[in-house]
Amino acid sequence: MDTEEIFDRLKPLYPHEYFSTERDPFYILISTVLSQRTRDEVTEVASRRLFEHYSTPVQMVGADVKSIESLIRDVGFYRVKAGRIKEISQILIDEYYSQVPACMDELLKLPGVGRKTANCVLSYAFLEKAIAVDTHVHRISNRLGLVDTVTPEQTEIELQKQVPVSYWREVNELFVQFGKTVCKPLSPDCEVCVIEDLCAKKEKKK
């Protein structure tokens, strides 16, 4: 399959949105933690509301956890995430001089940070070549036939083999937007899909 053709067709359809407008590593880190099991639009509102009040690790550590909970109450598992935000912030202060590390291994040491979150930070904040695999990327990659995998971790590995490095940073942003507007989980809109002819799946509406 011509992976370059897939991304070349999708790029003109979606303007840079959300993370692409943000470069603050701390904002992207915390936003991605908040995004776990939460709709993108809810995450964006909650993240911006939180950072209007507390925008640095020092401010997060000094904030009352109840205040953080109130600001992020719309996201899933907000109480757990409020605690994680304070934990992460304290670790950044104690071990990284209040800076977010630009290294996968170091990012994975932070509470609540998995490979998707770490790759989002590396890709969007530090402009590193990385593929962040969320539910949209995992679903669409399998639906298109780019990969045949069970877990997001497997999808990341296989996409690294299939997608040219120069396109890695665009995988998440394009597939997330595509997954929300056209290639939806239950009812993909195949009739308007610009890459329908490249899709390897015969039964697209599963």
GROMACS .gro file of C-alpha atoms in nm:
model
  206
    1MET     CA    1   0.000   0.000   0.000
    2ASP     CA    2   0.120   0.350  -0.084
    3THR     CA    3   0.129   0.506   0.264
    4GLU     CA    4   0.259   0.837   0.132
    5GLU     CA    5  -0.047   0.868  -0.092
    6ILE     CA    6  -0.276   0.820   0.209
    7PHE     CA    7  -0.124   1.110   0.401
    8ASP     CA    8  -0.083   1.331   0.097
    9ARG     CA    9  -0.458   1.304   0.033
   10LEU     CA   10  -0.554   1.367   0.395
   11LYS     CA   11  -0.326   1.665   0.461
   12PRO     CA   12  -0.523   1.922   0.255
   13LEU     CA   13  -0.846   1.829   0.435
   14TYR     CA   14  -0.745   1.912   0.790
   15PRO     CA   15  -0.599   2.238   0.918
   16HIS     CA   16  -0.354   2.224   1.205
   17GLU     CA   17  -0.559   2.197   1.522
   18TYR     CA   18  -0.533   2.142   1.897
   19PHE     CA   19  -0.186   2.013   1.988
   20SER     CA   20  -0.030   2.150   1.672
   21THR     CA   21  -0.099   2.502   1.802
   22GLU     CA   22   0.068   2.423   2.133
   23ARG     CA   23   0.440   2.380   2.187
   24ASP     CA   24   0.463   2.400   2.566
   25PRO     CA   25   0.587   2.056   2.673
   26PHE     CA   26   0.419   2.076   3.013
   27TYR     CA   27   0.084   2.170   2.859
   28ILE     CA   28   0.105   1.886   2.608
   29LEU     CA   29   0.209   1.637   2.875
   30ILE     CA   30  -0.076   1.724   3.110
   31SER     CA   31  -0.330   1.755   2.828
   32THR     CA   32  -0.244   1.411   2.701
   33VAL     CA   33  -0.275   1.263   3.050
   34LEU     CA   34  -0.618   1.425   3.073
   35SER     CA   35  -0.715   1.289   2.731
   36GLN     CA   36  -0.704   0.927   2.843
   37ARG     CA   37  -1.059   0.785   2.814
   38THR     CA   38  -1.194   1.132   2.742
   39ARG     CA   39  -1.332   1.289   2.425
   40ASP     CA   40  -1.097   1.529   2.250
   41GLU     CA   41  -1.328   1.829   2.275
   42VAL     CA   42  -1.372   1.775   2.650
   43THR     CA   43  -0.998   1.740   2.697
   44GLU     CA   44  -0.927   2.065   2.516
   45VAL     CA   45  -1.170   2.269   2.725
   46ALA     CA   46  -1.055   2.116   3.054
   47SER     CA   47  -0.687   2.162   2.968
   48ARG     CA   48  -0.725   2.527   2.881
   49ARG     CA   49  -0.935   2.591   3.191
   50LEU     CA   50  -0.674   2.423   3.412
   51PHE     CA   51  -0.381   2.612   3.260
   52GLU     CA   52  -0.557   2.945   3.297
   53HIS     CA   53  -0.513   2.891   3.671
   54TYR     CA   54  -0.199   2.675   3.699
   55SER     CA   55   0.048   2.668   3.411
   56THR     CA   56   0.374   2.543   3.564
   57PRO     CA   57   0.480   2.243   3.775
   58VAL     CA   58   0.539   2.473   4.072
   59GLN     CA   59   0.190   2.617   4.047
   60MET     CA   60   0.037   2.269   4.011
   61VAL     CA   61   0.218   2.143   4.320
   62GLY     CA   62   0.105   2.447   4.517
   63ALA     CA   63  -0.256   2.408   4.409
   64ASP     CA   64  -0.511   2.234   4.627
   65VAL     CA   65  -0.604   1.901   4.470
   66LYS     CA   66  -0.973   1.988   4.508
   67SER     CA   67  -0.917   2.298   4.297
   68ILE     CA   68  -0.755   2.090   4.022
   69GLU     CA   69  -1.038   1.837   4.042
   70SER     CA   70  -1.292   2.116   4.000
   71LEU     CA   71  -1.117   2.253   3.692
   72ILE     CA   72  -1.089   1.913   3.519
   73ARG     CA   73  -1.413   1.760   3.650
   74ASP     CA   74  -1.548   1.693   3.298
   75VAL     CA   75  -1.272   1.449   3.204
   76GLY     CA   76  -1.290   1.079   3.282
   77PHE     CA   77  -1.142   0.969   3.616
   78TYR     CA   78  -1.076   1.332   3.705
   79ARG     CA   79  -0.991   1.259   4.069
   80VAL     CA   80  -0.724   1.007   3.974
   81LYS     CA   81  -0.587   1.241   3.710
   82ALA     CA   82  -0.574   1.536   3.953
   83GLY     CA   83  -0.354   1.328   4.180
   84ARG     CA   84  -0.135   1.225   3.890
   85ILE     CA   85  -0.093   1.585   3.778
   86LYS     CA   86   0.040   1.676   4.121
   87GLU     CA   87   0.268   1.370   4.128
   88ILE     CA   88   0.406   1.444   3.782
   89SER     CA   89   0.461   1.808   3.869
   90GLN     CA   90   0.651   1.721   4.187
   91ILE     CA   91   0.873   1.476   4.001
   92LEU     CA   92   0.948   1.736   3.733
   93ILE     CA   93   1.051   1.981   4.004
   94ASP     CA   94   1.259   1.731   4.200
   95GLU     CA   95   1.430   1.547   3.916
   96TYR     CA   96   1.415   1.762   3.604
   97TYR     CA   97   1.444   2.124   3.723
   98SER     CA   98   1.074   2.176   3.641
   99GLN     CA   99   1.134   2.081   3.278
  100VAL     CA  100   0.962   1.803   3.084
  101PRO     CA  101   1.224   1.551   2.967
  102ALA     CA  102   1.264   1.508   2.591
  103CYS     CA  103   1.340   1.138   2.620
  104MET     CA  104   1.107   0.840   2.587
  105ASP     CA  105   1.265   0.644   2.872
  106GLU     CA  106   1.241   0.938   3.113
  107LEU     CA  107   0.885   1.023   3.013
  108LEU     CA  108   0.774   0.666   3.074
  109LYS     CA  109   0.890   0.695   3.436
  110LEU     CA  110   0.621   0.955   3.505
  111PRO     CA  111   0.291   0.838   3.664
  112GLY     CA  112   0.015   0.778   3.410
  113VAL     CA  113   0.245   0.820   3.111
  114GLY     CA  114   0.248   0.542   2.852
  115ARG     CA  115   0.392   0.531   2.503
  116LYS     CA  116   0.105   0.726   2.346
  117THR     CA  117   0.145   1.014   2.588
  118ALA     CA  118   0.523   1.009   2.560
  119ASN     CA  119   0.509   1.008   2.181
  120CYS     CA  120   0.263   1.299   2.181
  121VAL     CA  121   0.505   1.500   2.394
  122LEU     CA  122   0.802   1.409   2.176
  123SER     CA  123   0.615   1.478   1.852
  124TYR     CA  124   0.416   1.791   1.934
  125ALA     CA  125   0.635   1.962   2.193
  126PHE     CA  126   0.984   1.867   2.081
  127LEU     CA  127   0.909   1.806   1.710
  128GLU     CA  128   1.074   1.464   1.726
  129LYS     CA  129   0.992   1.197   1.469
  130ALA     CA  130   0.744   0.984   1.663
  131ILE     CA  131   0.414   0.805   1.603
  132ALA     CA  132   0.159   0.855   1.879
  133VAL     CA  133  -0.096   0.573   1.861
  134ASP     CA  134  -0.432   0.645   2.019
  135THR     CA  135  -0.764   0.470   1.955
  136HIS     CA  136  -0.815   0.655   1.626
  137VAL     CA  137  -0.471   0.567   1.491
  138HIS     CA  138  -0.499   0.206   1.604
  139ARG     CA  139  -0.847   0.159   1.455
  140ILE     CA  140  -0.784   0.333   1.124
  141SER     CA  141  -0.447   0.171   1.065
  142ASN     CA  142  -0.607  -0.171   1.101
  143ARG     CA  143  -0.918  -0.078   0.902
  144LEU     CA  144  -0.709   0.049   0.611
  145GLY     CA  145  -0.493  -0.261   0.621
  146LEU     CA  146  -0.173  -0.074   0.701
  147VAL     CA  147  -0.127  -0.308   0.997
  148ASP     CA  148  -0.287  -0.619   1.143
  149THR     CA  149  -0.241  -0.574   1.515
  150VAL     CA  150  -0.417  -0.618   1.847
  151THR     CA  151  -0.258  -0.353   2.069
  152PRO     CA  152  -0.156   0.011   2.017
  153GLU     CA  153   0.201  -0.084   2.100
  154GLN     CA  154   0.205  -0.336   1.817
  155THR     CA  155   0.051  -0.078   1.586
  156GLU     CA  156   0.326   0.171   1.666
  157ILE     CA  157   0.596  -0.082   1.581
  158GLU     CA  158   0.430  -0.185   1.254
  159LEU     CA  159   0.359   0.172   1.146
  160GLN     CA  160   0.725   0.256   1.196
  161LYS     CA  161   0.799  -0.011   0.937
  162GLN     CA  162   0.529   0.098   0.692
  163VAL     CA  163   0.533   0.478   0.711
  164PRO     CA  164   0.829   0.686   0.590
  165VAL     CA  165   0.997   0.866   0.880
  166SER     CA  166   0.919   1.204   0.727
  167TYR     CA  167   0.548   1.132   0.780
  168TRP     CA  168   0.565   0.998   1.137
  169ARG     CA  169   0.464   1.322   1.309
  170GLU     CA  170   0.160   1.358   1.083
  171VAL     CA  171   0.013   1.013   1.150
  172ASN     CA  172  -0.154   1.105   1.478
  173GLU     CA  173  -0.282   1.448   1.383
  174LEU     CA  174  -0.429   1.337   1.050
  175PHE     CA  175  -0.577   1.007   1.165
  176VAL     CA  176  -0.734   1.168   1.473
  177GLN     CA  177  -0.911   1.429   1.261
  178PHE     CA  178  -1.000   1.170   0.996
  179GLY     CA  179  -1.130   0.935   1.264
  180LYS     CA  180  -1.356   1.199   1.412
  181THR     CA  181  -1.502   1.323   1.085
  182VAL     CA  182  -1.504   1.035   0.834
  183CYS     CA  183  -1.357   0.705   0.948
  184LYS     CA  184  -1.569   0.683   1.262
  185PRO     CA  185  -1.566   0.376   1.489
  186LEU     CA  186  -1.916   0.244   1.414
  187SER     CA  187  -2.035   0.421   1.100
  188PRO     CA  188  -1.747   0.519   0.871
  189ASP     CA  189  -1.862   0.754   0.596
  190CYS     CA  190  -1.702   0.563   0.310
  191GLU     CA  191  -1.896   0.750   0.041
  192VAL     CA  192  -1.705   1.073   0.107
  193CYS     CA  193  -1.373   0.912   0.199
  194VAL     CA  194  -1.085   1.043  -0.015
  195ILE     CA  195  -0.879   0.727   0.045
  196GLU     CA  196  -1.158   0.473   0.005
  197ASP     CA  197  -0.989   0.327  -0.302
  198LEU     CA  198  -0.677   0.264  -0.095
  199CYS     CA  199  -0.860   0.089   0.189
  200ALA     CA  200  -0.778  -0.280   0.208
  201LYS     CA  201  -1.083  -0.370   0.415
  202LYS     CA  202  -1.389  -0.501   0.233
  203GLU     CA  203  -1.621  -0.469   0.531
  204LYS     CA  204  -1.557  -0.115   0.643
  205LYS     CA  205  -1.859  -0.067   0.867
  206LYS     CA  206  -1.754  -0.296   1.147
   0.00000   0.00000   0.00000
